[in-house]
Amino acid sequence: MDARLVRFALIVSLFSSAGAVHKTPNFVVHAPTDAIAKQIGTLAEEYRDELAVEWLGRKLPQWYKPCEIHVQVGEIGAGGATSFAFDRDRKGEMHVFGWTMRIQGPLDRICDSVLPHEVSHTILACHFRRPLPRWADEGAATLVEHDSEQRRQRRLLEEVLKTGRRIPLRKLFAMKEYPEDMRDVMTLYAEGYSLADYLVQQGGKPRYLQFLDAAEREGWDHALQQHYRLGSVENLEQRWNSWVLAGSPPLELPEGSQLADTTDASRGIVVRGQSPEHGSRGSEARPMRAPAAEPAEFSAPVRRGESRPAAVVAARENEGWVPVSPSRRVP
């Protein structure tokens, strides 16, 4: 056999035999080895339970269909992206389904930052059953990352304040999608993390969820007054700015209040990812596929969209997929 054909056959053989799959009640993990697949699957279930209790006060029921997790391990930038869909069933109740998660980076960083970040997105999606504001969703998910990642966000915010690229909160709260400019995207992540940290320290995680729910129904100013005794977004911005300039010191944590009911919801594919690395090099991202199946009780075809990159949010100096980017809805 020709030497080139032999080498080609060997490459095909290695590719087809590489990788492992590990199944848990809520996840199907595709990873380079059996050990890594099992480790990620076990951690994903643990994070799912622990984070649900932290945010919601209870564990989540088992998903209708497991979340597929695709793991790429190596000395590449750590990051992840999670996609899911919302739609109503025959009774008019909103459901979230079609989970797909992609995570990458050194194994330790995947385990202590990327995986809990992505699982946090699923917890919030299950609770609200609608897309959250970008800053609020990413900010909350970053709260569970490793201390080193959170310090990186604080340093970035300090740089932003010096350069004047800060996004005013009134504008940040009104943003439905990621900005086109990569620098503004990084600012959104840094401000989102810092603001979520400030609000959670002020009143706990349940109150943060109540606040976001009230803001959707009654507006930001009313929600701030109701849950944080702040009269307006500008009042919040003034106090938060002073806290950031003081070095973001720890705040005394009051007792959280009970969770508010959430009934509003939206439709379509949602993709959420880990925060961008400062100074990373942009590249083209591959679009996420819409879910292939939906719960049997749905009475009509699910209206889906697909998130496509307009400018990469979190390119990580690698040749594979990259985390979430600005998106547009495709009916």
mmCIF file of N, CA and C in Angstrom, residues 109-154:
data_model
loop_
_atom_site.group_PDB
_atom_site.id
_atom_site.type_symbol
_atom_site.label_atom_id
_atom_site.label_comp_id
_atom_site.label_asym_id
_atom_site.label_seq_id
_atom_site.Cartn_x
_atom_site.Cartn_y
_atom_site.Cartn_z
ATOM 1 N N ARG A 109 -8.750 24.534 34.929
ATOM 2 C CA ARG A 109 -9.554 25.729 34.737
ATOM 3 C C ARG A 109 -10.962 25.390 34.243
ATOM 4 N N ILE A 110 -11.070 24.310 33.456
ATOM 5 C CA ILE A 110 -12.396 23.835 33.062
ATOM 6 C C ILE A 110 -13.206 23.476 34.305
ATOM 7 N N CYS A 111 -12.561 22.764 35.217
ATOM 8 C CA CYS A 111 -13.269 22.259 36.394
ATOM 9 C C CYS A 111 -13.620 23.350 37.397
ATOM 10 N N ASP A 112 -12.737 24.344 37.581
ATOM 11 C CA ASP A 112 -13.003 25.330 38.634
ATOM 12 C C ASP A 112 -13.647 26.619 38.132
ATOM 13 N N SER A 113 -13.738 26.812 36.815
ATOM 14 C CA SER A 113 -14.315 28.057 36.310
ATOM 15 C C SER A 113 -15.280 27.854 35.147
ATOM 16 N N VAL A 114 -14.819 27.213 34.092
ATOM 17 C CA VAL A 114 -15.629 27.127 32.882
ATOM 18 C C VAL A 114 -16.900 26.314 33.113
ATOM 19 N N LEU A 115 -16.767 25.128 33.692
ATOM 20 C CA LEU A 115 -17.933 24.269 33.890
ATOM 21 C C LEU A 115 -18.963 24.898 34.834
ATOM 22 N N PRO A 116 -18.567 25.376 36.022
ATOM 23 C CA PRO A 116 -19.594 26.005 36.874
ATOM 24 C C PRO A 116 -20.222 27.241 36.245
ATOM 25 N N HIS A 117 -19.445 27.998 35.459
ATOM 26 C CA HIS A 117 -19.989 29.165 34.759
ATOM 27 C C HIS A 117 -21.108 28.736 33.814
ATOM 28 N N GLU A 118 -20.831 27.714 33.003
ATOM 29 C CA GLU A 118 -21.828 27.269 32.027
ATOM 30 C C GLU A 118 -23.036 26.624 32.699
ATOM 31 N N VAL A 119 -22.809 25.858 33.744
ATOM 32 C CA VAL A 119 -23.934 25.258 34.469
ATOM 33 C C VAL A 119 -24.809 26.342 35.099
ATOM 34 N N SER A 120 -24.190 27.438 35.548
ATOM 35 C CA SER A 120 -24.959 28.548 36.109
ATOM 36 C C SER A 120 -25.963 29.089 35.098
ATOM 37 N N HIS A 121 -25.564 29.173 33.827
ATOM 38 C CA HIS A 121 -26.493 29.637 32.798
ATOM 39 C C HIS A 121 -27.722 28.734 32.720
ATOM 40 N N THR A 122 -27.517 27.425 32.861
ATOM 41 C CA THR A 122 -28.658 26.510 32.778
ATOM 42 C C THR A 122 -29.572 26.672 33.987
ATOM 43 N N ILE A 123 -29.005 26.931 35.162
ATOM 44 C CA ILE A 123 -29.819 27.128 36.368
ATOM 45 C C ILE A 123 -30.706 28.356 36.208
ATOM 46 N N LEU A 124 -30.120 29.450 35.754
ATOM 47 C CA LEU A 124 -30.883 30.687 35.575
ATOM 48 C C LEU A 124 -31.935 30.530 34.487
ATOM 49 N N ALA A 125 -31.599 29.805 33.417
ATOM 50 C CA ALA A 125 -32.564 29.589 32.340
ATOM 51 C C ALA A 125 -33.755 28.768 32.828
ATOM 52 N N CYS A 126 -33.487 27.756 33.646
ATOM 53 C CA CYS A 126 -34.574 26.935 34.175
ATOM 54 C C CYS A 126 -35.489 27.745 35.092
ATOM 55 N N HIS A 127 -34.914 28.687 35.818
ATOM 56 C CA HIS A 127 -35.716 29.498 36.741
ATOM 57 C C HIS A 127 -36.564 30.531 36.001
ATOM 58 N N PHE A 128 -35.935 31.312 35.131
ATOM 59 C CA PHE A 128 -36.654 32.405 34.477
ATOM 60 C C PHE A 128 -37.437 31.954 33.244
ATOM 61 N N ARG A 129 -36.938 30.933 32.556
ATOM 62 C CA ARG A 129 -37.558 30.435 31.328
ATOM 63 C C ARG A 129 -37.734 31.557 30.293
ATOM 64 N N ARG A 130 -36.765 32.383 30.231
ATOM 65 C CA ARG A 130 -36.698 33.441 29.221
ATOM 66 C C ARG A 130 -35.260 33.949 29.200
ATOM 67 N N PRO A 131 -34.831 34.583 28.123
ATOM 68 C CA PRO A 131 -33.475 35.141 28.091
ATOM 69 C C PRO A 131 -33.339 36.279 29.092
ATOM 70 N N LEU A 132 -32.231 36.298 29.819
ATOM 71 C CA LEU A 132 -31.933 37.379 30.744
ATOM 72 C C LEU A 132 -31.115 38.461 30.040
ATOM 73 N N PRO A 133 -31.088 39.669 30.598
ATOM 74 C CA PRO A 133 -30.165 40.678 30.063
ATOM 75 C C PRO A 133 -28.746 40.124 30.069
ATOM 76 N N ARG A 134 -27.981 40.448 29.040
ATOM 77 C CA ARG A 134 -26.638 39.873 28.910
ATOM 78 C C ARG A 134 -25.784 40.127 30.159
ATOM 79 N N TRP A 135 -25.771 41.379 30.628
ATOM 80 C CA TRP A 135 -24.908 41.706 31.765
ATOM 81 C C TRP A 135 -25.292 40.897 32.997
ATOM 82 N N ALA A 136 -26.601 40.715 33.224
ATOM 83 C CA ALA A 136 -27.076 40.042 34.428
ATOM 84 C C ALA A 136 -26.767 38.552 34.402
ATOM 85 N N ASP A 137 -26.933 37.929 33.241
ATOM 86 C CA ASP A 137 -26.679 36.504 33.102
ATOM 87 C C ASP A 137 -25.190 36.204 33.208
ATOM 88 N N GLU A 138 -24.370 36.950 32.470
ATOM 89 C CA GLU A 138 -22.923 36.719 32.512
ATOM 90 C C GLU A 138 -22.338 37.109 33.866
ATOM 91 N N GLY A 139 -22.847 38.192 34.431
ATOM 92 C CA GLY A 139 -22.352 38.611 35.738
ATOM 93 C C GLY A 139 -22.597 37.565 36.795
ATOM 94 N N ALA A 140 -23.805 37.012 36.831
ATOM 95 C CA ALA A 140 -24.131 35.987 37.817
ATOM 96 C C ALA A 140 -23.293 34.736 37.618
ATOM 97 N N ALA A 141 -23.086 34.334 36.352
ATOM 98 C CA ALA A 141 -22.311 33.124 36.073
ATOM 99 C C ALA A 141 -20.845 33.288 36.449
ATOM 100 N N THR A 142 -20.321 34.500 36.325
ATOM 101 C CA THR A 142 -18.912 34.748 36.659
ATOM 102 C C THR A 142 -18.670 34.699 38.160
ATOM 103 N N LEU A 143 -19.714 34.867 38.950
ATOM 104 C CA LEU A 143 -19.565 34.831 40.413
ATOM 105 C C LEU A 143 -19.058 33.484 40.914
ATOM 106 N N VAL A 144 -19.218 32.417 40.127
ATOM 107 C CA VAL A 144 -18.792 31.093 40.579
ATOM 108 C C VAL A 144 -17.450 30.694 40.000
ATOM 109 N N GLU A 145 -16.827 31.566 39.238
ATOM 110 C CA GLU A 145 -15.515 31.243 38.680
ATOM 111 C C GLU A 145 -14.417 31.345 39.739
ATOM 112 N N HIS A 146 -13.259 30.813 39.404
ATOM 113 C CA HIS A 146 -12.104 30.846 40.309
ATOM 114 C C HIS A 146 -11.740 32.280 40.652
ATOM 115 N N ASP A 147 -11.176 32.494 41.835
ATOM 116 C CA ASP A 147 -10.803 33.836 42.289
ATOM 117 C C ASP A 147 -9.920 34.554 41.273
ATOM 118 N N SER A 148 -9.035 33.827 40.623
ATOM 119 C CA SER A 148 -8.134 34.460 39.657
ATOM 120 C C SER A 148 -8.908 35.045 38.486
ATOM 121 N N GLU A 149 -9.983 34.374 38.064
ATOM 122 C CA GLU A 149 -10.803 34.884 36.968
ATOM 123 C C GLU A 149 -11.573 36.130 37.409
ATOM 124 N N GLN A 150 -12.046 36.125 38.635
ATOM 125 C CA GLN A 150 -12.770 37.285 39.137
ATOM 126 C C GLN A 150 -11.835 38.484 39.325
ATOM 127 N N ARG A 151 -10.609 38.219 39.742
ATOM 128 C CA ARG A 151 -9.636 39.318 39.851
ATOM 129 C C ARG A 151 -9.349 39.914 38.476
ATOM 130 N N ARG A 152 -9.320 39.062 37.463
ATOM 131 C CA ARG A 152 -9.088 39.549 36.105
ATOM 132 C C ARG A 152 -10.190 40.507 35.665
ATOM 133 N N GLN A 153 -11.411 40.186 36.027
ATOM 134 C CA GLN A 153 -12.520 41.071 35.682
ATOM 135 C C GLN A 153 -12.434 42.403 36.429
ATOM 136 N N ARG A 154 -12.024 42.353 37.682
ATOM 137 C CA ARG A 154 -11.893 43.605 38.444
ATOM 138 C C ARG A 154 -10.783 44.476 37.884
#
